[in-house]
Structures are given as structure tokens and as C-alpha cells.
Amino acid sequence: MKLPRHILPFAFIGPAIVFLAAMLLWPLAQAVLLSLQSVRSVGTTGEWVGLANYIDVLTDTDFWDSAWLSLIWVVANAVLQTLLALVAALALNQSFPGVRIARTWIVLAWIVPTVVVVMIWRWLFSTSGGIVNPLLLQSGLTDRAIGFFATPNMAFATLVFINSWRWFPFITLMMLAGLTRIPRDLYEAASIDGAGPWKRFTRITWPLLAPTLGVLLVIGTLLSFNVFDIIWLLTAGGPADATRTLPVLIYETAFKSYRMSEAAAVAVLATVFLMGFALLATRWLARPPEAR
């Protein structure tokens, strides 16, 4: 039997929609139900408390401190990752001996397991046995060893650097894909007209790369916001809660304070925020460039 033309697309995407609903909507629904109860630990039952957990969370200063810290974390990572990826992508888009090897090796930092990344950087930044502090001392940039994880501001900045180093190769590959789609004829014509490297970048590269950067902004924000493993393995939210973002707060509330329902409430609020951001950003990206 031949399906009508307007039904055929739904027949193809139907299985994918059912799979996504089972993998995403069902856990989310369970989290919402859990947030409306008073469950304290895994495997126990609780009473129905309605919106009491949300009221407790929204009136808790720890939640707002972690939310603000998560916002700073996302912005700092977005800026640093974009700068590193843009420089790397522009370099890898040039023609030089070994460019193919460089494009392949750039992904190593991304595919290395997180635990290995943490072990490497913890050793590099260690005050006893690491190599970063001796290099800084020998170069005269500092007169004493720096505790990269000892103070709140330094620990936060160090985590931003490590996480950006971890993820910028992925963004580099996406930017490189966008750069390769820009016709070379535009650069040749601009060179003939006397445009220098900076003008070619601002008038050709940046405008034509903007759609790719917009998509990466959405993806990078969602990925950075949900980072937990690097933060927990390196600082566990310390020192003095200086790196306790919302994912860390959710873990501590659920598995250290034994307040599963409150942790679910925080998770639901974070999910609503991220879904709202993704929806607004997607609608903005779908608009014509002149209407943005």
C-alpha cells in the first residue's frame, strides 16, 4: 500500500521520535514526579508534598549562588573555547606541510577519557612534582609556587582553562567545517582588490562563519552548563564552594545530603532554563540575518 505524500515523512521520523520520547521524556517525567514528593534516598518512598521542594529550593541561597556560578562558568568557557577554537581553525584552514596530520591530532584532546585528562592536569599543576610551577619560577613570571586549586578564584579559573582545553578541539572541527564551505574565490577577489588579512577576516570569514558560530553557541552552552566530571574530580566543588555549579549542587543534595526530591527539583529547574535558552536561541538563529 502506498502511503500519501504528506504522511510519508512522518513514517520515516516516527521511530526516531518514539525512541527520543522514551529516552528523554520518560526520565524527565520521573524527575518531575520525584520533585513533587519527599523522597530522601534512593529506594525509599515519600509523601506527596506538591511544590514545597521548589519553594525550598528557590528560597535557598545555595541554589542562587550555584546558579550564578554556573552562568559565569558558561560565559567564561564560551569565550575561551571560542577564541582557542577560532585561532586553531584559522590555522588549520591554511595550506602547509602536515596540515592533514595536524587536523587529525587536534581531536586527541577531545577523545582522551576525562579521568586521564584530570590526572594529567592535576599532575601538571601540582605544587610538588608538577612541571608548570618550575617553568613559571625559572622564567621569572612568579617568585613562588602557585596553588592552582588552593584559592577560590584560582581554582575556578584553572577549571575553566582545563575544561576549555578539553572541548575546544570539538568546536575547532565544527568551525573548520564552516571555513571549508567558504568559496576561495571570495578571498582571491578580495586580495586582488587590495584587501588585507584583517579586512578579509572581518568582511568575508566572520560574516559567513556566523551561522556556524550561532549553532556552536547553543551546543557549547548546553555542554558547558552540564559539566560535572571535571569539576568533581578536581575540586569536588571547593575550595569554599567556589566551583560548586548546579550539577555539583544536584549531586551533593541527592547523594551527600540525602534529599533526592530537592535535587530533582533543582534538576527540573535547570532543565527548564536550558530548554528555554535552546528554544529562544534556535528561533533567533532561524530568523534571516537582516532581522536579527
Short mmCIF file of C-alpha atoms in Angstrom, two decimals:
data_model
loop_
_atom_site.label_atom_id
_atom_site.label_comp_id
_atom_site.label_asym_id
_atom_site.label_seq_id
_atom_site.Cartn_x
_atom_site.Cartn_y
_atom_site.Cartn_z
CA MET A 1 0.00 0.00 0.00
CA LYS A 2 1.35 3.37 -0.99
CA LEU A 3 1.30 5.99 1.74
CA PRO A 4 0.05 9.50 0.97
CA ARG A 5 2.80 12.01 0.33
CA HIS A 6 2.00 14.11 3.41
CA ILE A 7 2.16 11.06 5.71
CA LEU A 8 5.36 9.53 4.32
CA PRO A 9 7.79 11.91 6.16
CA PHE A 10 6.13 11.10 9.50
CA ALA A 11 6.51 7.39 8.80
CA PHE A 12 10.28 7.85 8.46
CA ILE A 13 10.80 10.07 11.51
CA GLY A 14 8.21 8.29 13.67
CA PRO A 15 10.58 5.63 15.08
CA ALA A 16 13.17 8.29 15.95
CA ILE A 17 10.55 10.39 17.74
CA VAL A 18 9.36 7.37 19.72
CA PHE A 19 12.94 6.50 20.67
CA LEU A 20 13.72 10.06 21.78
CA ALA A 21 10.50 10.23 23.77
CA ALA A 22 11.38 7.01 25.58
CA MET A 23 14.96 8.10 26.28
CA LEU A 24 14.31 11.75 27.20
CA LEU A 25 10.70 12.43 28.12
CA TRP A 26 10.24 9.42 30.40
CA PRO A 27 13.23 10.21 32.68
CA LEU A 28 12.19 13.87 32.72
CA ALA A 29 8.66 12.92 33.75
CA GLN A 30 10.04 10.71 36.51
CA ALA A 31 12.22 13.59 37.73
CA VAL A 32 9.19 15.89 37.86
CA LEU A 33 7.20 13.32 39.86
CA LEU A 34 10.14 12.82 42.22
CA SER A 35 10.43 16.57 42.77
CA LEU A 36 6.83 16.68 43.98
CA GLN A 37 7.47 14.13 46.73
CA SER A 38 9.58 13.96 49.89
CA VAL A 39 11.98 11.14 48.96
CA ARG A 40 15.28 11.37 50.83
CA SER A 41 17.37 8.50 49.42
CA VAL A 42 17.32 6.02 46.56
CA GLY A 43 14.89 3.15 47.00
CA THR A 44 12.74 4.83 49.64
CA THR A 45 9.24 6.22 49.33
CA GLY A 46 7.99 9.65 50.28
CA GLU A 47 4.82 11.62 50.71
CA TRP A 48 3.29 13.94 48.15
CA VAL A 49 4.36 17.50 49.03
CA GLY A 50 3.45 19.36 45.85
CA LEU A 51 5.54 22.46 45.18
CA ALA A 52 7.17 22.52 48.63
CA ASN A 53 10.53 21.37 47.27
CA TYR A 54 10.52 24.10 44.63
CA ILE A 55 9.74 26.72 47.27
CA ASP A 56 12.59 25.43 49.45
CA VAL A 57 14.99 25.46 46.50
CA LEU A 58 14.04 28.92 45.24
CA THR A 59 14.41 30.39 48.72
CA ASP A 60 17.79 28.73 49.31
CA THR A 61 20.83 30.94 48.83
CA ASP A 62 22.94 27.92 47.85
CA PHE A 63 20.77 27.43 44.76
CA TRP A 64 21.14 31.03 43.61
CA ASP A 65 24.87 31.07 44.35
CA SER A 66 25.33 27.92 42.27
CA ALA A 67 23.08 29.27 39.50
CA TRP A 68 25.11 32.48 39.32
CA LEU A 69 28.33 30.48 39.34
CA SER A 70 27.00 28.27 36.54
CA LEU A 71 26.23 31.36 34.47
CA ILE A 72 29.77 32.69 34.95
CA TRP A 73 31.13 29.22 34.17
CA VAL A 74 29.20 29.05 30.88
CA VAL A 75 30.22 32.54 29.76
CA ALA A 76 33.89 32.05 30.67
CA ASN A 77 34.06 28.71 28.88
CA ALA A 78 32.24 30.07 25.83
CA VAL A 79 34.66 32.96 25.45
CA LEU A 80 37.84 30.94 25.98
CA GLN A 81 36.74 27.95 23.91
CA THR A 82 35.63 30.16 21.03
CA LEU A 83 38.91 32.09 20.98
CA LEU A 84 41.04 28.93 21.11
CA ALA A 85 38.90 27.18 18.50
CA LEU A 86 38.85 30.16 16.16
CA VAL A 87 42.63 30.52 16.21
CA ALA A 88 43.11 26.78 15.70
CA ALA A 89 40.51 26.58 12.91
CA LEU A 90 42.01 29.52 11.03
CA ALA A 91 45.46 27.94 11.30
CA LEU A 92 44.25 24.50 10.18
CA ASN A 93 42.38 26.06 7.25
CA GLN A 94 45.70 27.13 5.71
CA SER A 95 47.83 25.06 3.37
CA PHE A 96 51.11 23.97 4.93
CA PRO A 97 53.09 20.70 5.15
CA GLY A 98 51.49 18.33 7.63
CA VAL A 99 48.10 20.06 7.75
CA ARG A 100 46.28 16.72 7.40
CA ILE A 101 48.20 15.28 10.34
CA ALA A 102 47.51 18.40 12.41
CA ARG A 103 43.78 18.16 11.68
CA THR A 104 43.81 14.57 12.86
CA TRP A 105 45.83 15.12 16.01
CA ILE A 106 43.78 18.12 17.13
CA VAL A 107 41.00 15.77 18.20
CA LEU A 108 43.21 13.84 20.63
CA ALA A 109 42.44 16.21 23.49
CA TRP A 110 38.74 15.60 22.87
CA ILE A 111 38.76 11.81 22.65
CA VAL A 112 41.03 11.23 25.66
CA PRO A 113 38.92 9.95 28.62
CA THR A 114 38.05 12.60 31.19
CA VAL A 115 39.74 10.72 34.03
CA VAL A 116 43.01 10.71 32.08
CA VAL A 117 42.67 14.43 31.36
CA VAL A 118 42.12 15.11 35.07
CA MET A 119 45.12 13.03 36.10
CA ILE A 120 47.39 14.77 33.59
CA TRP A 121 46.40 18.32 34.54
CA ARG A 122 46.40 17.58 38.26
CA TRP A 123 50.00 16.43 37.90
CA LEU A 124 50.99 19.37 35.69
CA PHE A 125 49.56 21.93 38.13
CA SER A 126 50.75 20.17 41.26
CA THR A 127 52.91 22.23 43.64
CA SER A 128 55.05 19.16 44.35
CA GLY A 129 56.28 17.31 41.30
CA GLY A 130 54.39 19.24 38.62
CA ILE A 131 56.16 20.99 35.76
CA VAL A 132 54.09 24.18 35.42
CA ASN A 133 55.32 25.80 38.63
CA PRO A 134 59.02 25.08 37.93
CA LEU A 135 58.64 26.60 34.46
CA LEU A 136 57.00 29.71 35.91
CA LEU A 137 59.72 30.05 38.56
CA GLN A 138 62.56 29.59 36.09
CA SER A 139 61.07 32.11 33.65
CA GLY A 140 60.71 34.69 36.40
CA LEU A 141 56.96 35.07 35.99
CA THR A 142 56.45 34.27 39.67
CA ASP A 143 58.65 34.12 42.73
CA ARG A 144 56.84 31.28 44.48
CA ALA A 145 54.82 28.19 43.60
CA ILE A 146 51.19 28.83 42.70
CA GLY A 147 48.44 26.72 44.23
CA PHE A 148 46.20 26.39 41.22
CA PHE A 149 43.48 24.68 43.24
CA ALA A 150 44.14 26.38 46.60
CA THR A 151 42.18 29.62 46.33
CA PRO A 152 38.60 30.11 45.08
CA ASN A 153 39.36 32.40 42.13
CA MET A 154 42.43 30.45 41.02
CA ALA A 155 40.61 27.12 41.26
CA PHE A 156 37.70 28.42 39.19
CA ALA A 157 39.98 29.92 36.53
CA THR A 158 42.03 26.71 36.38
CA LEU A 159 38.92 24.61 35.87
CA VAL A 160 37.73 26.92 33.09
CA PHE A 161 41.09 26.52 31.35
CA ILE A 162 41.12 22.72 31.69
CA ASN A 163 37.53 22.35 30.51
CA SER A 164 38.14 24.68 27.55
CA TRP A 165 41.26 22.72 26.63
CA ARG A 166 39.15 19.57 26.80
CA TRP A 167 36.40 20.80 24.49
CA PHE A 168 37.91 23.35 22.11
CA PRO A 169 39.06 20.67 19.59
CA PHE A 170 35.41 19.72 19.04
CA ILE A 171 34.49 23.35 18.37
CA THR A 172 37.56 23.68 16.15
CA LEU A 173 36.36 20.86 13.91
CA MET A 174 32.92 22.46 13.60
CA MET A 175 34.47 25.84 12.75
CA LEU A 176 36.85 24.20 10.28
CA ALA A 177 33.88 22.61 8.54
CA GLY A 178 32.30 26.05 8.26
CA LEU A 179 35.50 27.60 6.95
CA THR A 180 35.92 24.97 4.24
CA ARG A 181 32.47 25.89 2.87
CA ILE A 182 33.54 29.48 2.19
CA PRO A 183 34.46 29.79 -1.52
CA ARG A 184 38.13 30.51 -2.13
CA ASP A 185 37.13 32.80 -4.98
CA LEU A 186 35.94 35.39 -2.46
CA TYR A 187 39.37 35.59 -0.84
CA GLU A 188 41.11 35.76 -4.22
CA ALA A 189 38.83 38.56 -5.38
CA ALA A 190 39.34 40.45 -2.13
CA SER A 191 43.13 40.09 -2.45
CA ILE A 192 43.02 41.45 -5.98
CA ASP A 193 41.03 44.43 -4.71
CA GLY A 194 43.76 45.09 -2.14
CA ALA A 195 42.05 43.78 1.00
CA GLY A 196 44.47 42.77 3.74
CA PRO A 197 44.18 39.77 6.09
CA TRP A 198 42.17 41.69 8.70
CA LYS A 199 39.69 43.08 6.20
CA ARG A 200 39.27 39.65 4.57
CA PHE A 201 38.54 38.21 8.00
CA THR A 202 36.01 40.89 9.02
CA ARG A 203 34.28 41.17 5.64
CA ILE A 204 34.31 37.52 4.49
CA THR A 205 35.30 34.99 7.12
CA TRP A 206 33.39 36.31 10.13
CA PRO A 207 30.04 37.04 8.40
CA LEU A 208 29.97 33.69 6.58
CA LEU A 209 31.07 31.83 9.71
CA ALA A 210 28.38 33.48 11.88
CA PRO A 211 25.70 30.78 11.34
CA THR A 212 28.14 28.07 12.44
CA LEU A 213 29.14 30.12 15.47
CA GLY A 214 25.49 30.53 16.41
CA VAL A 215 24.90 26.78 16.41
CA LEU A 216 28.09 26.23 18.38
CA LEU A 217 26.92 28.82 20.91
CA VAL A 218 23.82 26.76 21.65
CA ILE A 219 25.67 23.43 21.76
CA GLY A 220 28.57 24.82 23.77
CA THR A 221 26.26 26.41 26.33
CA LEU A 222 24.37 23.17 26.91
CA LEU A 223 27.56 21.12 27.16
CA SER A 224 29.37 23.57 29.46
CA PHE A 225 26.39 24.02 31.76
CA ASN A 226 26.15 20.28 32.38
CA VAL A 227 29.86 19.65 33.04
CA PHE A 228 30.20 17.67 36.25
CA ASP A 229 33.02 15.15 35.94
CA ILE A 230 35.96 17.55 35.57
CA ILE A 231 34.76 19.80 38.40
CA TRP A 232 34.03 16.95 40.78
CA LEU A 233 37.24 15.02 40.09
CA LEU A 234 39.48 18.07 40.50
CA THR A 235 37.89 20.17 43.25
CA ALA A 236 34.61 18.47 44.29
CA GLY A 237 33.03 21.92 44.30
CA GLY A 238 35.67 23.54 46.51
CA PRO A 239 37.50 25.37 47.82
CA ALA A 240 34.82 27.15 49.87
CA ASP A 241 32.16 26.14 47.30
CA ALA A 242 33.91 28.31 44.71
CA THR A 243 33.37 25.72 41.95
CA ARG A 244 30.01 24.32 43.06
CA THR A 245 27.94 24.75 39.92
CA LEU A 246 24.37 23.48 39.64
CA PRO A 247 25.34 19.93 38.54
CA VAL A 248 27.62 19.66 41.59
CA LEU A 249 24.88 21.05 43.83
CA ILE A 250 22.43 18.48 42.48
CA TYR A 251 24.86 15.65 43.24
CA GLU A 252 25.61 16.89 46.73
CA THR A 253 21.94 17.41 47.55
CA ALA A 254 20.99 13.95 46.33
CA PHE A 255 23.85 11.75 47.47
CA LYS A 256 25.52 13.64 50.32
CA SER A 257 22.60 15.40 51.99
CA TYR A 258 20.13 12.61 51.08
CA ARG A 259 17.44 14.93 49.71
CA MET A 260 16.58 13.26 46.42
CA SER A 261 13.38 15.21 45.83
CA GLU A 262 15.05 18.58 46.35
CA ALA A 263 17.83 17.53 43.98
CA ALA A 264 15.18 16.55 41.43
CA ALA A 265 13.59 19.99 41.84
CA VAL A 266 16.92 21.68 41.12
CA ALA A 267 17.40 19.43 38.10
CA VAL A 268 13.94 20.25 36.75
CA LEU A 269 14.53 23.99 37.17
CA ALA A 270 17.87 23.71 35.39
CA THR A 271 16.25 21.70 32.58
CA VAL A 272 13.50 24.30 32.13
CA PHE A 273 16.11 27.05 31.93
CA LEU A 274 18.21 25.18 29.36
CA MET A 275 15.16 24.25 27.28
CA GLY A 276 14.05 27.89 27.28
CA PHE A 277 17.51 29.06 26.26
CA ALA A 278 17.74 26.46 23.48
CA LEU A 279 14.26 27.37 22.19
CA LEU A 280 14.95 31.11 22.13
CA ALA A 281 18.39 30.64 20.59
CA THR A 282 17.05 28.29 17.91
CA ARG A 283 14.27 30.70 16.97
CA TRP A 284 16.78 33.54 16.83
CA LEU A 285 19.10 31.55 14.57
CA ALA A 286 16.20 30.64 12.28
CA ARG A 287 15.49 34.30 11.58
CA PRO A 288 17.04 35.94 8.50
CA PRO A 289 20.36 37.71 9.22
CA GLU A 290 18.87 41.12 8.49
CA ALA A 291 16.07 40.53 11.03
CA ARG A 292 18.34 39.62 13.95
#
